Coordinates of C-alpha atoms in Angstrom, one line a residue:
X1 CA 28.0 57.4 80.7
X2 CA 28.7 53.6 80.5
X3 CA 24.9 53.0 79.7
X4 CA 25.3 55.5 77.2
X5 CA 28.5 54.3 75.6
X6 CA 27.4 50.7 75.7
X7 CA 24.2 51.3 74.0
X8 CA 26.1 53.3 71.1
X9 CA 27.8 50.1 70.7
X10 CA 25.1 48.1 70.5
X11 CA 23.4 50.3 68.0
X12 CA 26.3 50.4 65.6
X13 CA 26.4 46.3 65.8
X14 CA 23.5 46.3 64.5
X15 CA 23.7 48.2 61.9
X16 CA 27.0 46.5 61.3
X17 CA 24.7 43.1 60.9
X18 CA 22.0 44.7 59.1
X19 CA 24.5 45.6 56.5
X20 CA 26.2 42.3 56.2
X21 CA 22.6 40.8 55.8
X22 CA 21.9 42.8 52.9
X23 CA 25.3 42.7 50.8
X24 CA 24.6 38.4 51.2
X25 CA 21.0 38.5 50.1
X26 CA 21.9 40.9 47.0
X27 CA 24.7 38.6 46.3
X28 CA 22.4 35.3 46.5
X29 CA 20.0 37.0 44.0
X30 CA 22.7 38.2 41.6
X31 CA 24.4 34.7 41.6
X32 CA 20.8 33.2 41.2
X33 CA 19.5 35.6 38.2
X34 CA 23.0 34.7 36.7
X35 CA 22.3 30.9 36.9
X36 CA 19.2 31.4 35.2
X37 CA 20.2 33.3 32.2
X38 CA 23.0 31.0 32.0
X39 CA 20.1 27.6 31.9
X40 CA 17.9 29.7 29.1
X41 CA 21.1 30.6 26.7
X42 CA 21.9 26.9 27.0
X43 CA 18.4 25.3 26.5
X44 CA 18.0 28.1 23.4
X45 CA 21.2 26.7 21.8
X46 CA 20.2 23.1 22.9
X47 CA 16.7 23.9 20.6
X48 CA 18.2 26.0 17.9
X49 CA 20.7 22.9 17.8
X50 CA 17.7 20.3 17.5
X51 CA 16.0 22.4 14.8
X52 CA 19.0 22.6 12.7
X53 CA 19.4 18.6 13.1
X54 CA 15.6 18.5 12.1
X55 CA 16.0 20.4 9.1
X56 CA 19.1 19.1 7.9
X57 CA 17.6 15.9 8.0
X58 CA 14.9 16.8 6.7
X59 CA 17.2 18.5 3.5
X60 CA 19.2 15.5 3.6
X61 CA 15.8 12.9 3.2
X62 CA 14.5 14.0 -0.3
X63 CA 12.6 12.5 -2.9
X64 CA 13.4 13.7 -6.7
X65 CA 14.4 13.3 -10.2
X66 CA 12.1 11.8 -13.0
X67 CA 10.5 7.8 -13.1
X68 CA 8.0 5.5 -14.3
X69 CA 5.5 3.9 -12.9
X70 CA 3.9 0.5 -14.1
X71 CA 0.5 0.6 -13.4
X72 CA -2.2 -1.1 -15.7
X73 CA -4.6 -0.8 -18.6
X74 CA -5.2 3.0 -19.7
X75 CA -9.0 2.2 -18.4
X76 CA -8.0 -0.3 -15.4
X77 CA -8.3 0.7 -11.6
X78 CA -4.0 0.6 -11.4
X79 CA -3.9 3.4 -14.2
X80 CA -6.3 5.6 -12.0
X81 CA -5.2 4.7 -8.7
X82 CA -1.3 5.5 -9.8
X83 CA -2.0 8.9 -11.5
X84 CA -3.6 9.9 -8.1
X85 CA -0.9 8.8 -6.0
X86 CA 2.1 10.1 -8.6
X87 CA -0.3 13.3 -8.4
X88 CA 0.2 14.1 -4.7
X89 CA 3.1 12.8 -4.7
X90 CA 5.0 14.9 -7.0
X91 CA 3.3 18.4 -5.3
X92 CA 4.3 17.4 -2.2
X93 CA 8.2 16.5 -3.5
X94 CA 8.8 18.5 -6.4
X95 CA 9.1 14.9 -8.1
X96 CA 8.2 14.1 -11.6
X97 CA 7.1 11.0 -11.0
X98 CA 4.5 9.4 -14.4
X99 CA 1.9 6.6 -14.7
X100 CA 3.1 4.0 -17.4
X101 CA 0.4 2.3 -19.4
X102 CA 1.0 -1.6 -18.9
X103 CA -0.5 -5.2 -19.2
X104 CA -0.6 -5.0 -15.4
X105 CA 1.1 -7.0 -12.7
X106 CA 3.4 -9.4 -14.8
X107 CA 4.6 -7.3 -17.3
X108 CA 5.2 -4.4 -14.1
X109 CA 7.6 -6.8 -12.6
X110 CA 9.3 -7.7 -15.6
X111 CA 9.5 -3.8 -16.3
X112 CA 11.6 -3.2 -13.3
X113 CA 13.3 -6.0 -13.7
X114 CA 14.9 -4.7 -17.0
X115 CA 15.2 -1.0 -15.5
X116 CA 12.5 0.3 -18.3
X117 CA 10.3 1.2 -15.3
X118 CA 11.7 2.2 -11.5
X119 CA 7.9 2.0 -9.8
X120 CA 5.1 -0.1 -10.2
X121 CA 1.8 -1.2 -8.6
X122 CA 1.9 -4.4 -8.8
X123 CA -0.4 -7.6 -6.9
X124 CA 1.0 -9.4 -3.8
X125 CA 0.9 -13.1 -5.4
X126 CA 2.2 -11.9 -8.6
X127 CA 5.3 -9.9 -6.2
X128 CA 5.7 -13.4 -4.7
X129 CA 6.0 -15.7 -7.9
X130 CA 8.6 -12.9 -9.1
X131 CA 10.6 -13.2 -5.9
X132 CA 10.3 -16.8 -5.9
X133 CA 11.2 -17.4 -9.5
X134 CA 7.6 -19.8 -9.5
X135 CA 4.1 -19.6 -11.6
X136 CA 4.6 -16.9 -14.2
X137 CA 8.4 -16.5 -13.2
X138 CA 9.4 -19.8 -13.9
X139 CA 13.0 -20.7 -13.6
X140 CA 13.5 -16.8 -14.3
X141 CA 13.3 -15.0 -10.6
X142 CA 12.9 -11.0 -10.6
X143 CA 14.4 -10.0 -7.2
X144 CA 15.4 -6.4 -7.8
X145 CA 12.8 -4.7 -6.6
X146 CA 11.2 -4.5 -2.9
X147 CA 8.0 -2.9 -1.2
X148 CA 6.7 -0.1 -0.2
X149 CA 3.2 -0.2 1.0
X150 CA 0.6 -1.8 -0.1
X151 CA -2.7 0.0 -1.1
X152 CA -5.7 -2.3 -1.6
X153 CA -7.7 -5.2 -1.9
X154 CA -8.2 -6.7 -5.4
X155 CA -11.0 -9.2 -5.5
X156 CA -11.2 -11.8 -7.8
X157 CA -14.2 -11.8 -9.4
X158 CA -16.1 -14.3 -11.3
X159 CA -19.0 -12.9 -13.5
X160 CA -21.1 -14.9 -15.2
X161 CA -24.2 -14.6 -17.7
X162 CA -27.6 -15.4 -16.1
X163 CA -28.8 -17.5 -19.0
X164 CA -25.4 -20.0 -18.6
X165 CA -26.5 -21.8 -16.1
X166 CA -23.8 -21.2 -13.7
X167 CA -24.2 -20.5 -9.9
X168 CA -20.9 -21.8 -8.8
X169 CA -17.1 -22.9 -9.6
X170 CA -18.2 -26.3 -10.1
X171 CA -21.1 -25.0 -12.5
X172 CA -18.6 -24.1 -15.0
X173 CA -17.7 -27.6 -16.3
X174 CA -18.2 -27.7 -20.1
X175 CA -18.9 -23.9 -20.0
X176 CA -16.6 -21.5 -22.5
X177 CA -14.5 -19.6 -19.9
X178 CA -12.3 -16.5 -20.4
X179 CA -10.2 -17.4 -17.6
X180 CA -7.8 -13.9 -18.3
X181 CA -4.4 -13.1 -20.6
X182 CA -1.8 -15.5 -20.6
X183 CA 0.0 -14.8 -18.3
X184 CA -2.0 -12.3 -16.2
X185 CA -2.0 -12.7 -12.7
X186 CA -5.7 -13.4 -12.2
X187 CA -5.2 -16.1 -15.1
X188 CA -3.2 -17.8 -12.5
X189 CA -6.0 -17.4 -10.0
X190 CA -8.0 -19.2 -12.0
X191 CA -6.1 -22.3 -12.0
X192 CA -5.7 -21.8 -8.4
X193 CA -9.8 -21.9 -7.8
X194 CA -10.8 -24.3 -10.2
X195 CA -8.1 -26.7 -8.1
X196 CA -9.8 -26.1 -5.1
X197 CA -13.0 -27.4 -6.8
X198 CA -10.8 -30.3 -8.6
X199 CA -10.8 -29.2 -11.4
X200 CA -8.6 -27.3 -14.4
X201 CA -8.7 -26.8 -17.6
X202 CA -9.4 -29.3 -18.8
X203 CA -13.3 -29.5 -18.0
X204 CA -14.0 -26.2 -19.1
X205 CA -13.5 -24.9 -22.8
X206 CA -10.7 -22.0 -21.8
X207 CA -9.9 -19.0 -23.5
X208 CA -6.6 -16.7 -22.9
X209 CA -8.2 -13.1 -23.1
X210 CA -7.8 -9.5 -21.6
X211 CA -10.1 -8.1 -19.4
X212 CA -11.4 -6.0 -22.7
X213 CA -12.3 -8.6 -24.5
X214 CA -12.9 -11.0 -22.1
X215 CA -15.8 -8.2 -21.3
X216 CA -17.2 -8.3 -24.6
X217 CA -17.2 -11.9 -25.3
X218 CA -19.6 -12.0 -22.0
X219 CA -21.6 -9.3 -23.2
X220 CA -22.5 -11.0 -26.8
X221 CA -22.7 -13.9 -25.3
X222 CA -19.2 -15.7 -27.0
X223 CA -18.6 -16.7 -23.3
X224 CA -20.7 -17.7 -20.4
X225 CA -18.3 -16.3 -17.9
X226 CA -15.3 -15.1 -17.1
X227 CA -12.3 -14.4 -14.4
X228 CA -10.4 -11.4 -13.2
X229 CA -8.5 -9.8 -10.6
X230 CA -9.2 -5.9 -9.9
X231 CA -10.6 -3.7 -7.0
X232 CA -14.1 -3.2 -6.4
X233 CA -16.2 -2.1 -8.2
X234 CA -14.4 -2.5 -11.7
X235 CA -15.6 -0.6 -14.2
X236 CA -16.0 -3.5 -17.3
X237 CA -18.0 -5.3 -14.6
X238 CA -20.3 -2.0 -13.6
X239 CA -20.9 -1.7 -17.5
X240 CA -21.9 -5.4 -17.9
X241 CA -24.5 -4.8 -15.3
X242 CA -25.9 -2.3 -16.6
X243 CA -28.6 -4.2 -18.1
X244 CA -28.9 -6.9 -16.0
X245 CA -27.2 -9.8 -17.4
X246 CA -25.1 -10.8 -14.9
X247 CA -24.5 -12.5 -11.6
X248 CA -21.2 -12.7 -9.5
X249 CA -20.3 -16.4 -8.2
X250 CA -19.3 -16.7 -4.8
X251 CA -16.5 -19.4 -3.3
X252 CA -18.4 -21.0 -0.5
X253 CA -16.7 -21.6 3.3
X254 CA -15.4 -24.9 2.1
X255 CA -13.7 -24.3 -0.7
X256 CA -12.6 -20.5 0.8
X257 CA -10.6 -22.8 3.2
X258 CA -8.5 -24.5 1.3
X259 CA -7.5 -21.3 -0.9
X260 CA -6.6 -19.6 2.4
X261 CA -4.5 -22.8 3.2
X262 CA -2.6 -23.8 0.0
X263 CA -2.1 -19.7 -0.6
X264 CA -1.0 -17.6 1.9
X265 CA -0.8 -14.3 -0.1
X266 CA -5.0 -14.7 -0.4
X267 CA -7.7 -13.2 2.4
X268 CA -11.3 -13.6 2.2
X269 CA -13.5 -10.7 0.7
X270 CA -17.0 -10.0 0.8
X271 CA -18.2 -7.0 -0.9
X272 CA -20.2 -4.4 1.7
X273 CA -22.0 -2.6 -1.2
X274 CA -23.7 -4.0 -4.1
X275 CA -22.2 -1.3 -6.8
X276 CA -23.2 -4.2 -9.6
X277 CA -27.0 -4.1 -8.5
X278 CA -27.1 -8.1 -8.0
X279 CA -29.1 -7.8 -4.8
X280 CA -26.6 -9.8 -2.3
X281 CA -23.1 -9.5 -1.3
X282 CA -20.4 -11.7 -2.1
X283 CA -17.4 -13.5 -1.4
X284 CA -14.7 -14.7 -3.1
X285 CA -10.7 -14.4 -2.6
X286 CA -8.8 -11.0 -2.8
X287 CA -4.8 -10.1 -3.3
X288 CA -3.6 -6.7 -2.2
X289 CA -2.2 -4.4 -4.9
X290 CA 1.1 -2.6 -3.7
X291 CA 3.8 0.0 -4.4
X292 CA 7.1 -1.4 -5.0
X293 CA 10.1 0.1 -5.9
X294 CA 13.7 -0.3 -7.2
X295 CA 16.1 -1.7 -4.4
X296 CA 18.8 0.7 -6.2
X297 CA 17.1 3.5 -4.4
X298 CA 18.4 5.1 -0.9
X299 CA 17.0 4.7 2.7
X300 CA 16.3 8.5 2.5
X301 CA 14.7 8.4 -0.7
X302 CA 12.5 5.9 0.0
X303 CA 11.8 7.3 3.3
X304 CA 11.0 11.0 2.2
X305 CA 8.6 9.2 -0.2
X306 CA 7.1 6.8 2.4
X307 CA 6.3 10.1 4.1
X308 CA 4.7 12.3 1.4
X309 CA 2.0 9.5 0.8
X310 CA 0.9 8.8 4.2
X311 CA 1.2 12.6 5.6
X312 CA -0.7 14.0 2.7
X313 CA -2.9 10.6 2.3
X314 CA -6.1 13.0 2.8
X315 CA -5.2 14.3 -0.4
X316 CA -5.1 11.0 -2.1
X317 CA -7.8 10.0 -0.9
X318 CA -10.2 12.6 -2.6
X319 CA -8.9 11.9 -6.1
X320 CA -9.3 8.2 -6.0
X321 CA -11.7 6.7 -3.2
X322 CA -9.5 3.5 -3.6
X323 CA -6.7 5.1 -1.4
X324 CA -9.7 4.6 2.0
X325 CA -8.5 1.2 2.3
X326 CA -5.0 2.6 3.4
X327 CA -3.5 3.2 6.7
X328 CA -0.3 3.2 8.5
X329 CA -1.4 0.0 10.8
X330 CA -2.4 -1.9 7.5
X331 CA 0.5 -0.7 5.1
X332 CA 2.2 -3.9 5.6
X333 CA -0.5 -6.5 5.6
X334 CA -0.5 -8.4 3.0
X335 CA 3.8 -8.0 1.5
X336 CA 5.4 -10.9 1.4
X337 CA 8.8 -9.8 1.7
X338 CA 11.6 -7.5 1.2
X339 CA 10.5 -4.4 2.5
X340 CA 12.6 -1.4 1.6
X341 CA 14.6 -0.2 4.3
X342 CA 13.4 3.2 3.8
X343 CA 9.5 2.4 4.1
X344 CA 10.8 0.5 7.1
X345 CA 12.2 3.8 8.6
X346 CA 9.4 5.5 8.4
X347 CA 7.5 3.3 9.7
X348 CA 9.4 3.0 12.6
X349 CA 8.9 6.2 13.3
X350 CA 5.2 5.9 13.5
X351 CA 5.0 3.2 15.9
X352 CA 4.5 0.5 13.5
X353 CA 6.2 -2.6 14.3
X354 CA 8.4 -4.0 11.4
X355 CA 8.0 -8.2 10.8
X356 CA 11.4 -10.3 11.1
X357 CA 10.1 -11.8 7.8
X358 CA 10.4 -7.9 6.0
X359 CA 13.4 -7.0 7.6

């Protein structure tokens, strides 16, 4: 009876235990299932939070409204490249952003500096001298406008007749010389080279001309040769070699060295296709053109901008094959200063390491 009673016992203990057991374990797995649901509802506010940020921002950093742009002769490289960019630019904003006929670099900067134009392409030595107040800015400094990017490399070519007689810089003494408009930034280039082979203006019979007629006059023969400043190919130049006439000088090691020296804003460029049919590359000195902007304009402005040419820069590209010499690791080689805070920004973003000297 004992066994009997005890083993009764024993039986409901067990079941006693088995009970306890289960009511912990449902209550672990309850409390665990709640934990979780509690961790997803937080990390879905936590994203739906981010997004929000993201798009506010996003709202917040917009490009718009209506400008100019400076760019360059109707025919010019500047003129071409800017109505792509403005282009992609505007479809990608909603921006009405328009090229703006111009004498080029120098009259671009003094554009903006009067407020008549808010954009401009405009070449890194002539954005220098305007900063500086030096050169063509003499005494009368144009400091209200900083960069953007810059875009690419504009060669300074010297073409020449066959039949002059002239195979380099130091050829060209006593030869009649379009050396570019007054005031033209390649005008000033030519200065600059003809120093570096001690020389001016004085041994050469000069003429102030634009690229146009500077064109013509080596065409007809009025000049042996002439200057300018422009991406290559340029189009005057593949139309003079059309039938042959011509010959690019090159600037030899020597003098290429003490360019490089006396002006920072210049690199060495030889051409890697012969688009004038000369048979043989050359070299000679290049600028870089750039985008450059109103300072009155915001960080986000600028930003959103920054960001619709370099995220749709594909697009660009296939309308004007200029736009293959950009990239976000080169878009600051070659500016000499001042860039805006909003380019900076987005560039930031990307990785790219801002300069102390653009800050």
């Amino acid at each position: 009876m004992k066994k009997t009673v005890s083993a009764a016992l024993a039986l409901m203990l067990s079941a006693s235990m088995l009970a306890a057991c289960g009511s912990s374990s449902s209550t672990t797995t309850a409390t665990t299932a709640a934990a979780a649901q509690t961790t997803a509802a937080e990390t879905a506010a936590e994203t739906e939070a981010a997004a929000e940020e993201t798009e506010a921002a996003a709202e917040e950093a917009s490009f718009s409204g209506s400008y100019l742009m400076g760019t360059g002769s109707a025919t010019g490289n500047y003129y071409a490249f800017g109505n792509a960019m403005c282009t992609v630019i505007n479809q990608v904003t909603g921006a009405n952003l328009t090229v703006n006929a111009t004498g080029g670099s120098t009259e671009n900067a003094r554009l903006l500096g009067s407020g008549e134009n808010e954009f401009a392409l405009i070449q890194t030595d002539v954005y220098s001298y305007a900063h500086d107040g030096i050169e063509l800015f003499d005494g009368d400094p144009i400091t209200n406008f900083q960069a953007i990017t810059t875009c690419y490399p504009e060669m300074v070519q010297i073409v020449v007749r066959k039949d002059s007689g002239i195979s380099s810089v130091a050829d060209m003494a006593g030869k009649n010389i379009c050396v570019g408009a007054v005031g033209s930034g390649y005008e000033v280039a030519a200065r600059q080279i003809l120093g570096a082979y001690g020389m001016s203006y004085d041994d050469i019979n000069e003429t102030f001309a634009d690229q146009s007629t500077a064109k013509n006059g080596v065409q007809d023969g009025t000049f042996d040769g002439m200057f300018m400043c422009s991406g290559y190919p340029n189009s005057n130049v593949t139309e003079l070699s059309l039938n042959g006439n011509i010959e690019l000088v090159s600037i030899d090691d020597e003098h290429m060295a003490t360019l490089l020296n006396d002006y920072p804003f210049y690199a060495s460029f030889t051409t890697e296709t012969d688009e004038y049919n000369l048979g043989h590359s050359v070299t000679s000195v290049a600028v870089k053109s750039m985008l450059v902007c109103l300072d009155t304009f915001s960080e986000d402005e600028i930003y959103a901008l920054t960001k619709a040419i370099y995220e749709n820069l594909g697009d660009i590209q296939e309308i004007n094959a200029k736009a293959n010499y950009m990239s976000l690791e080169g878009a600051l080689s070659g500016i000499p200063s001042d860039l805006h805070p909003g380019a900076a920004k987005y560039y930031t973003e990307q990785g790219i390491e801002i300069p102390d000297y653009l800050k």
